């Protein structure tokens, strides 16, 4: 399955949630998580994340490997997010600080 990693925290651009064909995103106040049981590995969400937070679990850099477990544990406990959410305050600045822009 695909995994949402640290760059998502404090962002919530949530372009990803609307493209997912099986609605496997769940969210809290800060970020989203993918339910690995529901994810069909289509990769449709990956290019939509402006902060490149989404990886296939097999491709995770070593320092991000723990996010597989975090997504699996958190997603089932949280509500599904299927519509784009209001952007969190400071998200645009955060994206720029991480070296990303809406165009990459
Ligand atoms: Fe949904 Fe496909 Fe992304 Fe999995 S890889 S979360 S099924 S859009």
Short mmCIF file of N, CA, C and O and ligand atoms in Angstrom, two decimals:
data_model
loop_
_atom_site.label_atom_id
_atom_site.label_comp_id
_atom_site.label_asym_id
_atom_site.label_seq_id
_atom_site.Cartn_x
_atom_site.Cartn_y
_atom_site.Cartn_z
N UNK A 1 0.81 -1.21 0.00
CA UNK A 1 0.00 0.00 0.00
C UNK A 1 0.85 1.27 0.00
O UNK A 1 2.05 1.21 0.22
N UNK A 2 0.18 2.38 -0.20
CA UNK A 2 0.86 3.67 -0.16
C UNK A 2 0.73 4.26 1.23
O UNK A 2 -0.18 3.90 2.00
N UNK A 3 1.67 5.15 1.57
CA UNK A 3 1.82 5.62 2.93
C UNK A 3 1.99 7.14 2.91
O UNK A 3 2.75 7.66 2.09
N UNK A 4 1.30 7.84 3.80
CA UNK A 4 1.47 9.29 3.91
C UNK A 4 2.50 9.57 5.01
O UNK A 4 2.34 9.10 6.13
N UNK A 5 3.54 10.33 4.67
CA UNK A 5 4.65 10.53 5.61
C UNK A 5 4.62 11.92 6.25
O UNK A 5 3.64 12.65 6.15
N UNK A 6 5.75 12.26 6.87
CA UNK A 6 5.83 13.47 7.70
C UNK A 6 5.48 14.78 6.98
O UNK A 6 4.94 15.69 7.62
N UNK A 7 5.80 14.91 5.70
CA UNK A 7 5.54 16.20 5.05
C UNK A 7 4.08 16.60 5.05
O UNK A 7 3.74 17.76 4.87
N UNK A 8 3.21 15.64 5.25
CA UNK A 8 1.76 15.95 5.28
C UNK A 8 1.37 16.74 6.53
O UNK A 8 0.41 17.52 6.49
N UNK A 9 2.08 16.56 7.60
CA UNK A 9 1.68 17.16 8.87
C UNK A 9 1.67 18.68 8.79
O UNK A 9 2.65 19.29 8.38
N UNK A 10 0.54 19.26 9.12
CA UNK A 10 0.42 20.71 9.09
C UNK A 10 0.05 21.25 7.72
O UNK A 10 0.07 22.45 7.48
N UNK A 11 -0.29 20.38 6.80
CA UNK A 11 -0.54 20.78 5.42
C UNK A 11 -2.02 20.73 5.09
O UNK A 11 -2.70 21.72 5.06
N UNK A 12 -2.47 19.53 4.84
CA UNK A 12 -3.87 19.29 4.50
C UNK A 12 -4.31 19.96 3.20
O UNK A 12 -5.39 20.51 3.11
N UNK A 13 -3.42 19.95 2.20
CA UNK A 13 -3.86 20.40 0.88
C UNK A 13 -4.97 19.48 0.39
O UNK A 13 -5.90 19.91 -0.25
N UNK A 14 -4.85 18.21 0.72
CA UNK A 14 -5.86 17.17 0.47
C UNK A 14 -6.35 17.04 -0.98
O UNK A 14 -7.46 16.61 -1.23
N UNK A 15 -5.52 17.42 -1.94
CA UNK A 15 -5.86 17.10 -3.34
C UNK A 15 -5.94 15.58 -3.52
O UNK A 15 -6.70 15.08 -4.35
N UNK A 16 -5.14 14.87 -2.72
CA UNK A 16 -5.06 13.41 -2.81
C UNK A 16 -6.40 12.72 -2.57
O UNK A 16 -6.72 11.73 -3.22
N UNK A 17 -7.17 13.23 -1.62
CA UNK A 17 -8.35 12.46 -1.17
C UNK A 17 -9.42 12.35 -2.26
O UNK A 17 -10.14 11.36 -2.33
N UNK A 18 -9.50 13.37 -3.12
CA UNK A 18 -10.57 13.37 -4.11
C UNK A 18 -10.27 12.45 -5.29
O UNK A 18 -11.17 12.05 -6.01
N UNK A 19 -9.00 12.11 -5.48
CA UNK A 19 -8.66 11.27 -6.63
C UNK A 19 -8.67 9.78 -6.26
O UNK A 19 -8.71 8.92 -7.14
N UNK A 20 -8.66 9.47 -4.99
CA UNK A 20 -8.58 8.07 -4.57
C UNK A 20 -9.86 7.31 -4.95
O UNK A 20 -10.95 7.66 -4.50
N UNK A 21 -9.72 6.26 -5.76
CA UNK A 21 -10.92 5.55 -6.24
C UNK A 21 -11.60 4.71 -5.16
O UNK A 21 -12.75 4.28 -5.34
N UNK A 22 -10.91 4.47 -4.06
CA UNK A 22 -11.50 3.62 -3.02
C UNK A 22 -11.63 4.36 -1.67
O UNK A 22 -11.84 3.74 -0.64
N UNK A 23 -11.49 5.67 -1.70
CA UNK A 23 -11.70 6.51 -0.50
C UNK A 23 -10.96 5.98 0.72
O UNK A 23 -11.57 5.75 1.77
N UNK A 24 -9.66 5.78 0.57
CA UNK A 24 -8.97 5.19 1.72
C UNK A 24 -8.22 6.19 2.59
O UNK A 24 -7.48 5.80 3.49
N UNK A 25 -8.46 7.48 2.38
CA UNK A 25 -7.83 8.48 3.25
C UNK A 25 -8.69 8.75 4.48
O UNK A 25 -9.92 8.86 4.40
N UNK A 26 -8.02 8.86 5.61
CA UNK A 26 -8.65 9.22 6.88
C UNK A 26 -7.85 10.38 7.43
O UNK A 26 -6.65 10.50 7.15
N UNK A 27 -8.48 11.23 8.27
CA UNK A 27 -7.71 12.38 8.73
C UNK A 27 -8.02 12.83 10.14
O UNK A 27 -9.08 12.54 10.69
N UNK A 28 -7.01 13.54 10.71
CA UNK A 28 -7.24 14.24 11.98
C UNK A 28 -7.11 15.74 11.70
O UNK A 28 -7.20 16.16 10.56
N UNK A 29 -6.86 16.54 12.73
CA UNK A 29 -6.83 17.99 12.53
C UNK A 29 -5.58 18.46 11.79
O UNK A 29 -5.54 19.59 11.31
N UNK A 30 -4.56 17.62 11.72
CA UNK A 30 -3.28 18.05 11.17
C UNK A 30 -2.92 17.47 9.82
O UNK A 30 -2.10 18.02 9.11
N UNK A 31 -3.48 16.27 9.49
CA UNK A 31 -2.96 15.55 8.34
C UNK A 31 -3.86 14.37 7.96
O UNK A 31 -4.89 14.16 8.62
N UNK A 32 -3.46 13.65 6.92
CA UNK A 32 -4.22 12.46 6.52
C UNK A 32 -3.35 11.21 6.57
O UNK A 32 -2.12 11.29 6.60
N UNK A 33 -4.03 10.08 6.59
CA UNK A 33 -3.38 8.76 6.63
C UNK A 33 -4.11 7.86 5.65
O UNK A 33 -5.32 8.02 5.44
N UNK A 34 -3.38 6.89 5.06
CA UNK A 34 -4.00 5.93 4.14
C UNK A 34 -4.28 4.63 4.88
O UNK A 34 -3.40 4.10 5.57
N UNK A 35 -5.48 4.11 4.70
CA UNK A 35 -5.82 2.80 5.26
C UNK A 35 -5.21 1.73 4.34
O UNK A 35 -5.64 1.57 3.19
N UNK A 36 -4.18 1.01 4.81
CA UNK A 36 -3.48 0.07 3.94
C UNK A 36 -4.35 -1.12 3.52
O UNK A 36 -4.07 -1.77 2.50
N UNK A 37 -5.39 -1.39 4.26
CA UNK A 37 -6.28 -2.50 3.90
C UNK A 37 -7.12 -2.11 2.69
O UNK A 37 -7.42 -2.95 1.83
N UNK A 38 -7.46 -0.83 2.59
CA UNK A 38 -8.32 -0.38 1.50
C UNK A 38 -7.54 0.02 0.25
O UNK A 38 -8.05 -0.07 -0.87
N UNK A 39 -6.30 0.46 0.41
CA UNK A 39 -5.51 0.99 -0.72
C UNK A 39 -5.29 -0.10 -1.77
O UNK A 39 -4.89 -1.22 -1.45
N UNK A 40 -5.53 0.25 -3.04
CA UNK A 40 -5.37 -0.71 -4.13
C UNK A 40 -4.09 -0.45 -4.95
O UNK A 40 -3.94 -0.95 -6.06
N UNK A 41 -3.20 0.37 -4.40
CA UNK A 41 -1.88 0.60 -5.02
C UNK A 41 -1.97 1.23 -6.41
O UNK A 41 -1.14 0.93 -7.28
N UNK A 42 -2.93 2.08 -6.63
CA UNK A 42 -3.08 2.66 -7.97
C UNK A 42 -2.10 3.80 -8.22
O UNK A 42 -1.86 4.16 -9.37
N UNK A 43 -1.60 4.42 -7.14
CA UNK A 43 -0.63 5.53 -7.23
C UNK A 43 -1.22 6.84 -7.73
O UNK A 43 -0.48 7.80 -7.97
N UNK A 44 -2.53 6.91 -7.87
CA UNK A 44 -3.15 8.13 -8.40
C UNK A 44 -2.91 9.34 -7.49
O UNK A 44 -2.82 10.49 -7.95
N UNK A 45 -2.80 9.10 -6.20
CA UNK A 45 -2.66 10.20 -5.25
C UNK A 45 -1.25 10.81 -5.24
O UNK A 45 -1.08 11.98 -4.92
N UNK A 46 -0.25 10.04 -5.62
CA UNK A 46 1.15 10.46 -5.44
C UNK A 46 1.47 11.80 -6.12
O UNK A 46 1.98 12.70 -5.47
N UNK A 47 1.17 11.96 -7.41
CA UNK A 47 1.57 13.21 -8.06
C UNK A 47 0.76 14.43 -7.60
O UNK A 47 1.14 15.57 -7.87
N UNK A 48 -0.33 14.21 -6.91
CA UNK A 48 -1.16 15.34 -6.48
C UNK A 48 -0.69 15.97 -5.19
O UNK A 48 -1.13 17.05 -4.83
N UNK A 49 0.20 15.31 -4.48
CA UNK A 49 0.65 15.87 -3.21
C UNK A 49 1.73 16.91 -3.46
O UNK A 49 2.81 16.60 -3.95
N UNK A 50 1.46 18.19 -3.10
CA UNK A 50 2.44 19.24 -3.42
C UNK A 50 3.69 19.18 -2.56
O UNK A 50 4.67 19.85 -2.86
N UNK A 51 3.67 18.41 -1.48
CA UNK A 51 4.86 18.28 -0.64
C UNK A 51 5.46 16.86 -0.71
O UNK A 51 6.26 16.47 0.15
N UNK A 52 5.06 16.11 -1.74
CA UNK A 52 5.59 14.76 -1.98
C UNK A 52 5.63 13.90 -0.71
O UNK A 52 6.65 13.30 -0.38
N UNK A 53 4.51 13.86 -0.02
CA UNK A 53 4.43 13.13 1.24
C UNK A 53 4.08 11.65 1.06
O UNK A 53 4.21 10.88 2.00
N UNK A 54 3.63 11.25 -0.15
CA UNK A 54 3.09 9.90 -0.31
C UNK A 54 4.09 9.00 -1.05
O UNK A 54 4.58 9.34 -2.13
N UNK A 55 4.36 7.86 -0.43
CA UNK A 55 5.29 6.87 -0.99
C UNK A 55 4.62 5.51 -1.00
O UNK A 55 3.78 5.21 -0.14
N UNK A 56 5.06 4.64 -1.94
CA UNK A 56 4.69 3.24 -1.81
C UNK A 56 5.52 2.68 -0.64
O UNK A 56 6.70 3.05 -0.48
N UNK A 57 4.94 1.82 0.16
CA UNK A 57 5.66 1.37 1.36
C UNK A 57 7.03 0.75 1.03
O UNK A 57 8.00 0.98 1.75
N UNK A 58 7.11 0.04 -0.09
CA UNK A 58 8.38 -0.60 -0.45
C UNK A 58 9.46 0.41 -0.84
O UNK A 58 10.65 0.09 -0.83
N UNK A 59 9.04 1.62 -1.19
CA UNK A 59 9.99 2.65 -1.63
C UNK A 59 10.32 3.67 -0.54
O UNK A 59 10.99 4.66 -0.81
N UNK A 60 9.85 3.45 0.65
CA UNK A 60 10.08 4.44 1.70
C UNK A 60 11.57 4.56 2.04
O UNK A 60 12.24 3.54 2.22
N UNK A 61 12.07 5.80 2.13
CA UNK A 61 13.42 5.95 2.65
C UNK A 61 13.46 5.41 4.09
O UNK A 61 12.44 5.43 4.79
N UNK A 62 14.62 4.94 4.49
CA UNK A 62 14.74 4.28 5.79
C UNK A 62 14.19 5.13 6.94
O UNK A 62 13.49 4.63 7.82
N UNK A 63 14.47 6.42 6.89
CA UNK A 63 14.06 7.28 8.00
C UNK A 63 12.54 7.52 8.03
O UNK A 63 12.01 8.08 8.97
N UNK A 64 11.86 7.07 6.99
CA UNK A 64 10.41 7.25 6.95
C UNK A 64 9.65 5.92 7.09
O UNK A 64 8.43 5.89 7.00
N UNK A 65 10.37 4.85 7.30
CA UNK A 65 9.73 3.52 7.31
C UNK A 65 8.67 3.37 8.41
O UNK A 65 7.69 2.66 8.24
N UNK A 66 8.86 4.07 9.51
CA UNK A 66 7.89 3.95 10.62
C UNK A 66 6.50 4.46 10.25
O UNK A 66 5.51 4.13 10.89
N UNK A 67 6.42 5.24 9.16
CA UNK A 67 5.11 5.77 8.77
C UNK A 67 4.15 4.68 8.29
O UNK A 67 2.94 4.86 8.30
N UNK A 68 4.69 3.55 7.85
CA UNK A 68 3.81 2.44 7.45
C UNK A 68 2.93 2.02 8.63
O UNK A 68 1.71 1.90 8.51
N UNK A 69 3.57 1.85 9.76
CA UNK A 69 2.84 1.44 10.96
C UNK A 69 1.91 2.55 11.45
O UNK A 69 0.78 2.29 11.87
N UNK A 70 2.38 3.78 11.38
CA UNK A 70 1.55 4.90 11.83
C UNK A 70 0.27 4.99 11.01
O UNK A 70 -0.84 5.12 11.56
N UNK A 71 0.39 4.88 9.67
CA UNK A 71 -0.81 4.93 8.82
C UNK A 71 -1.76 3.78 9.15
O UNK A 71 -2.97 3.98 9.27
N UNK A 72 -1.21 2.57 9.32
CA UNK A 72 -2.04 1.39 9.58
C UNK A 72 -2.77 1.50 10.91
O UNK A 72 -3.92 1.08 11.04
N UNK A 73 -2.10 2.11 11.88
CA UNK A 73 -2.73 2.23 13.21
C UNK A 73 -3.74 3.37 13.26
O UNK A 73 -4.80 3.25 13.84
N UNK A 74 -3.38 4.51 12.65
CA UNK A 74 -4.22 5.70 12.81
C UNK A 74 -5.44 5.69 11.88
O UNK A 74 -6.53 6.09 12.30
N UNK A 75 -5.25 5.29 10.62
CA UNK A 75 -6.34 5.43 9.65
C UNK A 75 -7.66 4.83 10.13
O UNK A 75 -8.70 5.49 10.07
N UNK A 76 -7.65 3.59 10.64
CA UNK A 76 -8.95 3.00 11.02
C UNK A 76 -9.64 3.69 12.19
O UNK A 76 -10.82 3.51 12.41
N UNK A 77 -8.88 4.50 12.95
CA UNK A 77 -9.47 5.17 14.12
C UNK A 77 -10.04 6.54 13.79
O UNK A 77 -10.65 7.18 14.64
N UNK A 78 -9.83 7.00 12.56
CA UNK A 78 -10.19 8.39 12.20
C UNK A 78 -11.25 8.41 11.11
O UNK A 78 -11.38 7.46 10.34
N UNK A 79 -11.98 9.53 11.01
CA UNK A 79 -13.01 9.62 9.96
C UNK A 79 -12.40 9.64 8.56
O UNK A 79 -11.29 10.13 8.36
N UNK A 80 -13.15 9.10 7.61
CA UNK A 80 -12.74 9.17 6.21
C UNK A 80 -12.76 10.62 5.74
O UNK A 80 -13.66 11.38 6.11
N UNK A 81 -11.79 10.99 4.93
CA UNK A 81 -11.77 12.31 4.31
C UNK A 81 -11.92 12.08 2.81
O UNK A 81 -11.02 11.54 2.17
N UNK A 82 -13.04 12.50 2.25
CA UNK A 82 -13.24 12.25 0.83
C UNK A 82 -13.38 13.56 0.03
O UNK A 82 -13.34 13.55 -1.19
N UNK A 83 -13.50 14.67 0.76
CA UNK A 83 -13.58 15.98 0.08
C UNK A 83 -12.39 16.82 0.52
O UNK A 83 -11.94 16.73 1.66
N UNK A 84 -11.93 17.66 -0.40
CA UNK A 84 -10.83 18.56 -0.09
C UNK A 84 -11.16 19.39 1.14
O UNK A 84 -12.27 19.86 1.29
N UNK A 85 -10.19 19.54 2.04
CA UNK A 85 -10.38 20.27 3.30
C UNK A 85 -9.81 21.68 3.19
O UNK A 85 -8.94 21.94 2.36
N UNK A 86 -10.27 22.59 4.07
CA UNK A 86 -9.65 23.91 4.09
C UNK A 86 -8.17 23.79 4.43
O UNK A 86 -7.79 22.97 5.27
N UNK A 87 -7.37 24.58 3.74
CA UNK A 87 -5.93 24.55 3.96
C UNK A 87 -5.61 24.99 5.37
O UNK A 87 -6.19 25.95 5.88
N UNK A 88 -4.69 24.31 6.03
CA UNK A 88 -4.29 24.73 7.38
C UNK A 88 -3.48 26.02 7.31
O UNK A 88 -2.74 26.25 6.36
N UNK A 89 -3.63 26.81 8.36
CA UNK A 89 -2.89 28.07 8.40
C UNK A 89 -1.39 27.79 8.35
O UNK A 89 -0.90 26.90 9.05
N UNK A 90 -0.69 28.52 7.51
CA UNK A 90 0.77 28.34 7.41
C UNK A 90 1.19 27.24 6.46
O UNK A 90 2.38 27.01 6.26
N UNK A 91 0.23 26.55 5.83
CA UNK A 91 0.58 25.41 4.97
C UNK A 91 1.38 25.83 3.74
O UNK A 91 2.33 25.15 3.35
N UNK A 92 1.00 26.96 3.14
CA UNK A 92 1.73 27.43 1.94
C UNK A 92 3.17 27.75 2.31
O UNK A 92 4.11 27.39 1.59
N UNK A 93 3.37 28.42 3.45
CA UNK A 93 4.72 28.79 3.90
C UNK A 93 5.53 27.52 4.20
O UNK A 93 6.71 27.44 3.91
N UNK A 94 4.85 26.55 4.80
CA UNK A 94 5.52 25.29 5.13
C UNK A 94 5.99 24.60 3.86
O UNK A 94 7.09 24.08 3.79
N UNK A 95 5.11 24.58 2.87
CA UNK A 95 5.45 23.95 1.60
C UNK A 95 6.70 24.61 1.00
O UNK A 95 7.62 23.92 0.55
N UNK A 96 6.74 25.94 1.03
CA UNK A 96 7.89 26.66 0.47
C UNK A 96 9.14 26.37 1.29
O UNK A 96 10.23 26.19 0.74
N UNK A 97 9.00 26.31 2.62
CA UNK A 97 10.15 26.02 3.49
C UNK A 97 10.71 24.62 3.21
O UNK A 97 11.91 24.38 3.34
N UNK A 98 9.83 23.70 2.79
CA UNK A 98 10.28 22.34 2.46
C UNK A 98 10.89 22.28 1.05
O UNK A 98 11.38 21.24 0.62
N UNK A 99 10.80 23.41 0.34
CA UNK A 99 11.41 23.47 -1.00
C UNK A 99 10.48 23.09 -2.13
O UNK A 99 10.93 22.79 -3.23
N UNK A 100 9.17 23.10 -1.84
CA UNK A 100 8.20 22.74 -2.89
C UNK A 100 7.36 23.95 -3.27
O UNK A 100 7.29 24.93 -2.53
N UNK A 101 6.73 23.84 -4.44
CA UNK A 101 5.74 24.84 -4.81
C UNK A 101 4.55 24.09 -5.41
O UNK A 101 4.63 22.89 -5.66
N UNK A 102 3.49 24.80 -5.65
CA UNK A 102 2.29 24.18 -6.21
C UNK A 102 2.55 23.57 -7.58
O UNK A 102 1.79 22.74 -8.07
N UNK A 103 3.64 23.99 -8.24
CA UNK A 103 3.88 23.56 -9.62
C UNK A 103 4.78 22.35 -9.76
O UNK A 103 4.97 21.86 -10.84
N UNK A 104 5.37 21.88 -8.63
CA UNK A 104 6.29 20.75 -8.85
C UNK A 104 5.71 19.43 -8.39
O UNK A 104 4.54 19.27 -8.22
FE1 LIG B 1 -6.02 5.67 -2.94
FE2 LIG B 1 -4.61 4.79 -5.04
FE3 LIG B 1 -3.48 6.50 -3.31
FE4 LIG B 1 -4.00 3.97 -2.54
S1 LIG B 1 -2.54 4.63 -4.11
S2 LIG B 1 -4.41 5.87 -1.39
S3 LIG B 1 -5.92 3.55 -3.69
S4 LIG B 1 -5.24 6.93 -4.67
#
